[in-house]
Short mmCIF file of N, CA and C in Angstrom, two decimals:
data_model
loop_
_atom_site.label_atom_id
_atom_site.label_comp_id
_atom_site.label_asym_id
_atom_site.label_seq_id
_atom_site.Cartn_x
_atom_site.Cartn_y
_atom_site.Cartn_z
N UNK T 2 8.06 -98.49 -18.21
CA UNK T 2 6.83 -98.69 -17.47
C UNK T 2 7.23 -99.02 -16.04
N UNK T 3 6.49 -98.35 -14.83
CA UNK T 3 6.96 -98.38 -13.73
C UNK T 3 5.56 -99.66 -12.86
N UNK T 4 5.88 -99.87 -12.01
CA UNK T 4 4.57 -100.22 -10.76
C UNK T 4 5.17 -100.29 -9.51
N UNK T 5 4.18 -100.24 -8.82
CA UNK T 5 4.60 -101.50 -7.22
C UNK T 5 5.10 -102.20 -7.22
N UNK T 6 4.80 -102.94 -7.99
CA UNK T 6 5.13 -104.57 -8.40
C UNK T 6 4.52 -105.18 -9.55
N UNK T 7 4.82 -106.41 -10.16
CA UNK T 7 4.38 -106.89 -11.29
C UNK T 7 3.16 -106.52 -11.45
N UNK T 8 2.35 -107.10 -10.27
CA UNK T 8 0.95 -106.88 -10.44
C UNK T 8 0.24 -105.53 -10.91
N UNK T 9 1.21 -104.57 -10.78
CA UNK T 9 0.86 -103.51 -10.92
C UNK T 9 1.65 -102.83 -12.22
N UNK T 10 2.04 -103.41 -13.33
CA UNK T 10 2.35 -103.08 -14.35
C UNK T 10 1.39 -103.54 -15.82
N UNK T 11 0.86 -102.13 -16.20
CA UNK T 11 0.02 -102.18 -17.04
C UNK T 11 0.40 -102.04 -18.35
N UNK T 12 -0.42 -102.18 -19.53
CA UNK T 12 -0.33 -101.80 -20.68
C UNK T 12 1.15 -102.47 -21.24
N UNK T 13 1.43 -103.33 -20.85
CA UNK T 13 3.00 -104.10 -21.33
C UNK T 13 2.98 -104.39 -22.67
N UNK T 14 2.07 -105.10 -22.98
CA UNK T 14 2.06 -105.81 -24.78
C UNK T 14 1.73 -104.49 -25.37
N UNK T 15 1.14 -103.47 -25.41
CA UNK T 15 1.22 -102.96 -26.10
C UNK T 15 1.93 -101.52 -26.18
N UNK T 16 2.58 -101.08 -25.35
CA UNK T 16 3.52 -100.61 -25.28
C UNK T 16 5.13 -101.07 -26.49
N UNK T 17 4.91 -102.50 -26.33
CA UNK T 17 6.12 -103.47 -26.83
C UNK T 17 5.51 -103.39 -28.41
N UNK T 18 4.39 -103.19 -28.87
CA UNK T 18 3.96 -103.01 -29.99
C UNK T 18 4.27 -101.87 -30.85
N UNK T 19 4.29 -100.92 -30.38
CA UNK T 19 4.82 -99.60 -30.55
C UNK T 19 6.12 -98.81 -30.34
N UNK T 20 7.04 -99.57 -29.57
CA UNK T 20 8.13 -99.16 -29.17
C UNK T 20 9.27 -100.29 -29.40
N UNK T 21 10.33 -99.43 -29.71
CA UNK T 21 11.75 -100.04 -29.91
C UNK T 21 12.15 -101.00 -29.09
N UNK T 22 12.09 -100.06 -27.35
CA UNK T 22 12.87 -101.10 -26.02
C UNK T 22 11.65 -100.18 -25.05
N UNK T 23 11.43 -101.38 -24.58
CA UNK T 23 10.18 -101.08 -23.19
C UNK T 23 11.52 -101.51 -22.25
N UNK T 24 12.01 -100.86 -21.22
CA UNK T 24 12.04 -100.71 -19.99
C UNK T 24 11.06 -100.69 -18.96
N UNK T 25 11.20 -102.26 -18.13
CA UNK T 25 10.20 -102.03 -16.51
C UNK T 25 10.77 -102.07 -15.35
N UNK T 26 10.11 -101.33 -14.44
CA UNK T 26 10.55 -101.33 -13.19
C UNK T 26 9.69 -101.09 -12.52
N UNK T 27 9.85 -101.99 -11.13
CA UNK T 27 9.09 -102.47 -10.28
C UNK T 27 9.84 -102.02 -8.61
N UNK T 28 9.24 -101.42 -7.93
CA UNK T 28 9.59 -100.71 -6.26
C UNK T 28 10.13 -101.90 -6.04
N UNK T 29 9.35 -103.44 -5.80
CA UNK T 29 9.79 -103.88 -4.86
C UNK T 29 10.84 -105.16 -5.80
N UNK T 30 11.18 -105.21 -7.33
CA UNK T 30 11.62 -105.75 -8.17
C UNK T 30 11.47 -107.45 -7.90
N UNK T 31 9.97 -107.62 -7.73
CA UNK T 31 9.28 -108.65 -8.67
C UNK T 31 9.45 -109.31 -10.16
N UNK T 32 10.04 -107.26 -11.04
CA UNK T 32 9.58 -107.40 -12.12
C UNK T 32 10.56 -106.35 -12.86
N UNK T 33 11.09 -107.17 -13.79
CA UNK T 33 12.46 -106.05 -14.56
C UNK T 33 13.11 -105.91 -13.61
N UNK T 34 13.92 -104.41 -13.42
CA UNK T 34 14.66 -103.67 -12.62
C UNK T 34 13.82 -103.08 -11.46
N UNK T 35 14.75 -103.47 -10.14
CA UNK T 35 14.34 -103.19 -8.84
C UNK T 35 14.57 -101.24 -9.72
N UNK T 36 13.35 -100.69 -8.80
CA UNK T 36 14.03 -99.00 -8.33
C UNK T 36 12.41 -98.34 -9.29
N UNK T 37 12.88 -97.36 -9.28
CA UNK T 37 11.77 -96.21 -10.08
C UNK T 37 12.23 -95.88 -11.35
N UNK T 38 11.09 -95.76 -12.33
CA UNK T 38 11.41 -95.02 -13.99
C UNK T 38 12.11 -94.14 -13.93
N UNK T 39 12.43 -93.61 -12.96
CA UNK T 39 13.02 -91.80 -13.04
C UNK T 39 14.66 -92.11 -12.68
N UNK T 40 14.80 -93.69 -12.18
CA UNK T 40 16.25 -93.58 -12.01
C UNK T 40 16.52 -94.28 -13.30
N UNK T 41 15.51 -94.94 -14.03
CA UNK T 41 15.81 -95.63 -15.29
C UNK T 41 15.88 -94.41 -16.02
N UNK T 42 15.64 -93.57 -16.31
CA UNK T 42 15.12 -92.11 -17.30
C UNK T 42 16.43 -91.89 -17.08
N UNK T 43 16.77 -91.34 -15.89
CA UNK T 43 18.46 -90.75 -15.37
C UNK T 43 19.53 -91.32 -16.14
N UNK T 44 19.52 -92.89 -16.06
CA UNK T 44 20.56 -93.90 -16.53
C UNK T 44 20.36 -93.84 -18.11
N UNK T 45 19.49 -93.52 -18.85
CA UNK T 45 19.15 -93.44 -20.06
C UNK T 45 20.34 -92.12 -20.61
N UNK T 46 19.92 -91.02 -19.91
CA UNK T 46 20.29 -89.81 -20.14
C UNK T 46 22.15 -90.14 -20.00
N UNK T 47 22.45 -90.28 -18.94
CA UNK T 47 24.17 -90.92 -18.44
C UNK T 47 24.99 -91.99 -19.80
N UNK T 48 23.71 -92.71 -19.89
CA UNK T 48 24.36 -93.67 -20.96
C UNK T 48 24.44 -92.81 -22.70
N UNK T 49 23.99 -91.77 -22.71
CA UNK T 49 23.84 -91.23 -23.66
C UNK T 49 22.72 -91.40 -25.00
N UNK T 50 21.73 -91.78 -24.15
CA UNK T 50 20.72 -91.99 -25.54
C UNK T 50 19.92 -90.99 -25.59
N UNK T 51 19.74 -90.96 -27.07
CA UNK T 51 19.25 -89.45 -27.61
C UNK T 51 17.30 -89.72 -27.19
N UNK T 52 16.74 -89.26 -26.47
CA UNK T 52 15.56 -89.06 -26.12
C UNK T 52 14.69 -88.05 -26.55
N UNK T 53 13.71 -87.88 -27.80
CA UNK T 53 13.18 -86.75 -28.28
C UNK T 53 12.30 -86.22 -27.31
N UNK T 54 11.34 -87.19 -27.04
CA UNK T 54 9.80 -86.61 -25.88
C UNK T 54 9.47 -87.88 -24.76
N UNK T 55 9.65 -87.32 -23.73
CA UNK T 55 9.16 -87.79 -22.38
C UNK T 55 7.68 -87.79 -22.04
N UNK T 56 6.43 -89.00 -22.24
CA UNK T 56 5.55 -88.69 -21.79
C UNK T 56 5.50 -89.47 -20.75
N UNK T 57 4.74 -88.69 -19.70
CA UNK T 57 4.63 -89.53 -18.53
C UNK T 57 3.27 -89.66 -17.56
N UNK T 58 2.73 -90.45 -16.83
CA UNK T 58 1.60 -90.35 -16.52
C UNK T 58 1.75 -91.50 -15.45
N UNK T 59 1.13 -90.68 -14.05
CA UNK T 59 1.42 -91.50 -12.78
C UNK T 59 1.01 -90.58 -11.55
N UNK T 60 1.57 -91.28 -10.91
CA UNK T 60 1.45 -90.26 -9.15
C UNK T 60 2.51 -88.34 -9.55
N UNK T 61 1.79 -87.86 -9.07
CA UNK T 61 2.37 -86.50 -9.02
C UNK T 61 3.86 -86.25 -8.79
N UNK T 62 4.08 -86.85 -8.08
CA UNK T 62 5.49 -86.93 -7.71
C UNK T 62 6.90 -87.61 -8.62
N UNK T 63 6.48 -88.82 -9.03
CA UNK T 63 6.82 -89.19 -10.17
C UNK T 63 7.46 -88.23 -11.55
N UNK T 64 5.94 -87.81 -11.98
CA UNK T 64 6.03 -86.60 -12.73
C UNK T 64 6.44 -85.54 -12.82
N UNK T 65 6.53 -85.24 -11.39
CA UNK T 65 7.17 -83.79 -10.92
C UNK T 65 9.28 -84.26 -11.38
N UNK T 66 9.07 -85.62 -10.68
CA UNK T 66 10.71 -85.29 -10.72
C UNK T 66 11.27 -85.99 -12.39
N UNK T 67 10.54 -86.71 -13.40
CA UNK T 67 10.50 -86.83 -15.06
C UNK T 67 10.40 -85.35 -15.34
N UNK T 68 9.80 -84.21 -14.98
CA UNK T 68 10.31 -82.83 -15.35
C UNK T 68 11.08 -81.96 -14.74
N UNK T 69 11.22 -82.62 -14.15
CA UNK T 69 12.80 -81.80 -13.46
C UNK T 69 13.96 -82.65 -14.35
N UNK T 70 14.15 -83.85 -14.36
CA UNK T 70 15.34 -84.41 -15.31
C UNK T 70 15.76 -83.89 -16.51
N UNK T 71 14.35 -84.27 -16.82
CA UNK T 71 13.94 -83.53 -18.39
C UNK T 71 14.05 -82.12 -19.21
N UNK T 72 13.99 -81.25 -18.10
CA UNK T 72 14.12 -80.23 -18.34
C UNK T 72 15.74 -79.78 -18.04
N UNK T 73 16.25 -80.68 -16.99
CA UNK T 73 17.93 -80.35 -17.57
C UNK T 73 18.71 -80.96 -18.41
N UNK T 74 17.72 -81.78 -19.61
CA UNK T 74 18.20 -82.17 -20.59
C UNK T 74 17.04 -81.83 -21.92
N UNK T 75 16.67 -80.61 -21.75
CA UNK T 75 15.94 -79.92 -22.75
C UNK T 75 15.33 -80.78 -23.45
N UNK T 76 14.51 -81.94 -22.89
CA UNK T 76 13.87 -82.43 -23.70
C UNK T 76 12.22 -82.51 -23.17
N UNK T 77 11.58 -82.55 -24.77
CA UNK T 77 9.75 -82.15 -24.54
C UNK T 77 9.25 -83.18 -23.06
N UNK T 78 8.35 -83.14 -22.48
CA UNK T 78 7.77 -83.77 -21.59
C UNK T 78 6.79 -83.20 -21.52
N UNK T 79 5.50 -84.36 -21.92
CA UNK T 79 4.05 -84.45 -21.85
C UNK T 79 3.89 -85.16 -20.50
N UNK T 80 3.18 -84.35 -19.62
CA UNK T 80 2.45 -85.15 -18.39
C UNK T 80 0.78 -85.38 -18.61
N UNK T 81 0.20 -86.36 -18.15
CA UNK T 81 -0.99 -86.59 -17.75
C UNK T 81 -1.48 -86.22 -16.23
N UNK T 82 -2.11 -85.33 -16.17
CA UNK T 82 -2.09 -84.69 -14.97
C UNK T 82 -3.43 -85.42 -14.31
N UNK T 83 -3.31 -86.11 -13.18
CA UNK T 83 -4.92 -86.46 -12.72
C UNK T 83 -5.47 -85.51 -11.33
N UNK T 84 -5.57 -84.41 -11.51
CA UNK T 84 -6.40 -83.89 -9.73
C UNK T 84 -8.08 -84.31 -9.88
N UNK T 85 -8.36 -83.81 -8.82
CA UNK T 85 -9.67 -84.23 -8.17
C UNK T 85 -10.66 -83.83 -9.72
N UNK T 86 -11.76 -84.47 -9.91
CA UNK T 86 -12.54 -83.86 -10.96
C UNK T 86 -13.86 -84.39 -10.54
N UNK T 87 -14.52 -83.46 -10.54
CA UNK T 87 -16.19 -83.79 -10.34
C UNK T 87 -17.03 -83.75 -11.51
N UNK T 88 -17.32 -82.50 -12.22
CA UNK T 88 -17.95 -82.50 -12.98
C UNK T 88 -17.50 -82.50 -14.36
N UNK T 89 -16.27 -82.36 -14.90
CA UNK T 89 -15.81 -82.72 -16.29
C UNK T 89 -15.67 -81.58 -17.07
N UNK T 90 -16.99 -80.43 -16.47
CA UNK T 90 -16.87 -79.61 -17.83
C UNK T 90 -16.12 -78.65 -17.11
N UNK T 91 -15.75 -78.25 -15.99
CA UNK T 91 -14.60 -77.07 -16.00
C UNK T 91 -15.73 -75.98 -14.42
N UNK T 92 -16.97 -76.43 -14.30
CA UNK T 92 -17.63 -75.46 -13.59
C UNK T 92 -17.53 -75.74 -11.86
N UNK T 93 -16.75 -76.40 -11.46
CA UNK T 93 -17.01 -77.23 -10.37
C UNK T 93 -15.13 -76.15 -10.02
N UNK T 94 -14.36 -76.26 -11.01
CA UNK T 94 -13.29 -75.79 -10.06
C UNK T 94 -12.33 -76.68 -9.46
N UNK T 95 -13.13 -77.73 -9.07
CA UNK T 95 -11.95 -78.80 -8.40
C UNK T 95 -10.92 -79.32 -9.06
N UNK T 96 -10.58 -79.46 -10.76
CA UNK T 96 -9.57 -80.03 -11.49
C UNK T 96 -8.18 -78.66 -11.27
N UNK T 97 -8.74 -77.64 -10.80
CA UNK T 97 -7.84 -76.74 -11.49
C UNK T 97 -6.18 -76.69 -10.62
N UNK T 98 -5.76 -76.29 -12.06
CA UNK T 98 -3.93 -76.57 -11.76
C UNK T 98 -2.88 -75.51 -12.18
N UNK T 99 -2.22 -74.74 -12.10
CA UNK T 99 -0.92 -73.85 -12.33
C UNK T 99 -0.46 -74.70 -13.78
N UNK T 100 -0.28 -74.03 -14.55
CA UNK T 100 0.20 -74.50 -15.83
C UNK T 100 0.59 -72.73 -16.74
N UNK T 101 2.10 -72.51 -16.82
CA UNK T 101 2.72 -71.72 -16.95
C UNK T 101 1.97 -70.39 -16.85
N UNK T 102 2.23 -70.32 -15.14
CA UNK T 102 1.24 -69.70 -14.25
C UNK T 102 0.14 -69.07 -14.85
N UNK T 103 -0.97 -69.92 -15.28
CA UNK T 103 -2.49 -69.45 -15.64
C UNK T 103 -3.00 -70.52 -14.98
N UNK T 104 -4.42 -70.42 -14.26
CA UNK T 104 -5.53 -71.88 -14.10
C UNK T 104 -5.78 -72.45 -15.16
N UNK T 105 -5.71 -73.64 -14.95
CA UNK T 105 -6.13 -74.00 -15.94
C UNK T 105 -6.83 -75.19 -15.37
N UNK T 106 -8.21 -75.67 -16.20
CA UNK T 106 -9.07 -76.79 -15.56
C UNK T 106 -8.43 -77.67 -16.47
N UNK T 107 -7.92 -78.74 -15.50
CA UNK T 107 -7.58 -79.96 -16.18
C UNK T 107 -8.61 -80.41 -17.36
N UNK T 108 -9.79 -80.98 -16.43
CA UNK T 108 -11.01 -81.61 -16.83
C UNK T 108 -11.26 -80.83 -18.70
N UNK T 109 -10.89 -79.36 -19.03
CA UNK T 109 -11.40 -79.73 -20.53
C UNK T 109 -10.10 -78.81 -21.00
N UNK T 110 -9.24 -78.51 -20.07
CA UNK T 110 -7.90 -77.72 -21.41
C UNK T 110 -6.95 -79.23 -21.47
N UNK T 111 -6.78 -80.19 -20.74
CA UNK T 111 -6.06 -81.12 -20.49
C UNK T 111 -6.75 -82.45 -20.82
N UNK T 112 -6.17 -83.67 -20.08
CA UNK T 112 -5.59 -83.29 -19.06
C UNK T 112 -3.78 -83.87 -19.81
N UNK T 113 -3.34 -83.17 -20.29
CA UNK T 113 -1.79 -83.28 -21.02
C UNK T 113 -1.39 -81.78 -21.06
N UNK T 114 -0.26 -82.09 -20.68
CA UNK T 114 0.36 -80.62 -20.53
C UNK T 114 1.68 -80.52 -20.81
N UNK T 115 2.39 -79.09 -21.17
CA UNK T 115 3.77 -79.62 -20.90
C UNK T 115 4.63 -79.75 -19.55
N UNK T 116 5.28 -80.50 -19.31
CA UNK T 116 5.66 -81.12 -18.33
C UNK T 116 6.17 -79.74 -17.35
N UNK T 117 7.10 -78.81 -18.29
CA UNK T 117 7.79 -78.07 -17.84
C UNK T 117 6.97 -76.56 -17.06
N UNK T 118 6.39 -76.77 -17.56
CA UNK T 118 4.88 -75.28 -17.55
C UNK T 118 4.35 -75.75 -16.10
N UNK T 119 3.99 -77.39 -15.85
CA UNK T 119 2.99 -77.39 -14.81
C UNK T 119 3.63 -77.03 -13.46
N UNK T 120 3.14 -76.67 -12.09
CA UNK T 120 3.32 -76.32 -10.61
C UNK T 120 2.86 -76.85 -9.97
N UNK T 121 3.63 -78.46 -9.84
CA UNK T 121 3.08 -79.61 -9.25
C UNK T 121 2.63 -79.42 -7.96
N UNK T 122 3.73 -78.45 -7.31
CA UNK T 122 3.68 -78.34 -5.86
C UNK T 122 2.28 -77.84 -5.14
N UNK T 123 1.52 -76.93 -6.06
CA UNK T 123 0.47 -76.54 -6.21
C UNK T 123 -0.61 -77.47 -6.28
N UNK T 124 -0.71 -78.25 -7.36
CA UNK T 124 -1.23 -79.20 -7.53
C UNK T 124 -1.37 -80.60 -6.27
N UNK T 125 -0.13 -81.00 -6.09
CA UNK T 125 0.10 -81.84 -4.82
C UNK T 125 -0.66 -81.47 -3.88
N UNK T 126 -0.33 -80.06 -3.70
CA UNK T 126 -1.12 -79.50 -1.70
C UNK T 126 -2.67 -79.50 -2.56
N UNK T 127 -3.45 -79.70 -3.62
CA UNK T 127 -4.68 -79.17 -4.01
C UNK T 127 -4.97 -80.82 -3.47
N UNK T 128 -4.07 -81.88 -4.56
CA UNK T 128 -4.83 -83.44 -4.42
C UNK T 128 -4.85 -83.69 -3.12
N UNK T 129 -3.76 -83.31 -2.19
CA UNK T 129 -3.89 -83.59 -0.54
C UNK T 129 -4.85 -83.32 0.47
N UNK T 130 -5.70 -82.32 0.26
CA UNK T 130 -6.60 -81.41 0.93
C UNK T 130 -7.79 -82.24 0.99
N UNK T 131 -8.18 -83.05 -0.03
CA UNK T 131 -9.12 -84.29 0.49
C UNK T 131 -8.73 -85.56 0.92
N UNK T 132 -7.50 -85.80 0.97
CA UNK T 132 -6.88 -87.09 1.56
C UNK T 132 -7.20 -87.64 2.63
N UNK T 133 -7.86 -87.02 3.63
CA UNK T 133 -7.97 -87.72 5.05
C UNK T 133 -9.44 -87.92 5.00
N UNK T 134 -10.20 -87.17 4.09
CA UNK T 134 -11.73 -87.67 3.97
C UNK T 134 -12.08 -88.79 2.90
N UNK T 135 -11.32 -89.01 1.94
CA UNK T 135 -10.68 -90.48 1.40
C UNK T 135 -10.21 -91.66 2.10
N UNK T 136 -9.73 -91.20 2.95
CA UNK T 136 -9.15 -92.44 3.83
C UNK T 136 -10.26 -92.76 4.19
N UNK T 137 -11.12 -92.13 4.78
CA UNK T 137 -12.32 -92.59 5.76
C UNK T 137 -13.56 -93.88 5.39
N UNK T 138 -13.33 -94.47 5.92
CA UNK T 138 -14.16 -95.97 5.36
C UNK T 138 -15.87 -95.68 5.76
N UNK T 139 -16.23 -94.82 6.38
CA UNK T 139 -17.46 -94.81 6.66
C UNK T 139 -18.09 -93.37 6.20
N UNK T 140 -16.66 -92.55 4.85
CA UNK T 140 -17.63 -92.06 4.09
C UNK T 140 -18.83 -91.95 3.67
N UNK T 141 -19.67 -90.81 2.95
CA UNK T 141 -20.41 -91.30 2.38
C UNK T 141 -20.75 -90.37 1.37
N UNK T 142 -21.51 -90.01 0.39
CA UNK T 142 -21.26 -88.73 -0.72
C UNK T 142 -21.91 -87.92 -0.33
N UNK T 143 -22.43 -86.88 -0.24
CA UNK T 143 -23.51 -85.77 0.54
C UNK T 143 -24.70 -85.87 -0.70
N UNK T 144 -23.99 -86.13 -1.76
CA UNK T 144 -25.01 -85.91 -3.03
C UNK T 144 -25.57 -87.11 -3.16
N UNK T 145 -25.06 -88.68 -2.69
CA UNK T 145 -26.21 -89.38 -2.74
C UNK T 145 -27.11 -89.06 -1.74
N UNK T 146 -27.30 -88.76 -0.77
CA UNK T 146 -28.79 -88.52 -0.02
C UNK T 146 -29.14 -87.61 -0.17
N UNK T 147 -28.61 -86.23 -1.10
CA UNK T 147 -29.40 -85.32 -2.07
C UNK T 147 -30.33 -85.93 -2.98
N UNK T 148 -29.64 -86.84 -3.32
CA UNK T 148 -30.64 -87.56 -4.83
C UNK T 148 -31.59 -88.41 -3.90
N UNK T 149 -31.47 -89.23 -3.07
CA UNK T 149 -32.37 -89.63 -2.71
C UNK T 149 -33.36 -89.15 -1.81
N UNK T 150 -33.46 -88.14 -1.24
CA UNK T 150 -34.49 -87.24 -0.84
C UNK T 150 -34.95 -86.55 -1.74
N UNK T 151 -34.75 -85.82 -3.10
CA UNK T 151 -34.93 -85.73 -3.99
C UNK T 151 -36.18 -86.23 -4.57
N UNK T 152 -35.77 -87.38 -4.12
CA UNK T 152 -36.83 -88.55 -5.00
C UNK T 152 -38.13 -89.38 -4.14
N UNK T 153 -38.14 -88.66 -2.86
CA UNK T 153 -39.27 -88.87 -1.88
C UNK T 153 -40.29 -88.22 -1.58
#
């Protein structure tokens, strides 16, 4: 289990419920081991432990490089893929992602995939493309003052 920092490490007890050895790591090492899961994953692989399936679920980047490891050690990797999603059922378009090159809408074929199939890079430049209208603090939704003119 990775975070920022302590504060930002979730799902601990029960993780430890289900599993043999929980490994944590923390960026700024608050918490467990200073560094990222992916250099813990690495050191796993070096030390020789037999690893059946990699699931992983986080920032894109993260994920991108748990299937790159993974895949030069032929082992399964499930990602949780999160892009933009509006409407859930697939008609909106915005979830969609490269997954052993077909579209595929996150929102109802996913959102789990195999690690090795997905085209993060694709994906990355898709989640980026609204980033600077996210940042913006004086947003506002276009569809709430649809609904509320709507209703006047």
């Amino acid at each position: 289990i990775g975070g920022r920092d302590k504060d930002n490490i979730i799902l601990e007890e029960e993780f430890r419920q289900i599993s043999d050895e929980v490994i944590i790591t923390t960026d700024d090492g608050s918490y467990g081991t200073k560094g990222f899961v992916t250099s813990q994953l690495e050191k796993l692989y070096a030390d020789g432990t037999r690893i059946d399936r990699v699931i992983a679920a986080g920032p894109l980047p993260m994920m991108k490089l748990v299937a790159k490891i993974t895949r030069l050690h032929h082992t399964t990797t499930i990602v949780s893929l999160n892009p933009i999603m509006v409407d859930g059922i697939g008609m909106c378009g915005g979830c969609r992602a490269l997954v052993d090159g077909k579209v595929a809408f996150v929102c109802v074929e996913g959102p789990e995939f195999d690690a090795h199939k997905v085209d993060f890079d694709s994906l990355m430049r898709r989640n980026d493309a609204y980033r600077d209208i996210e940042q913006q603090k004086d947003h506002a939704c276009k569809l709430d003052a649809l609904i509320s003119k709507s209703r006047e």
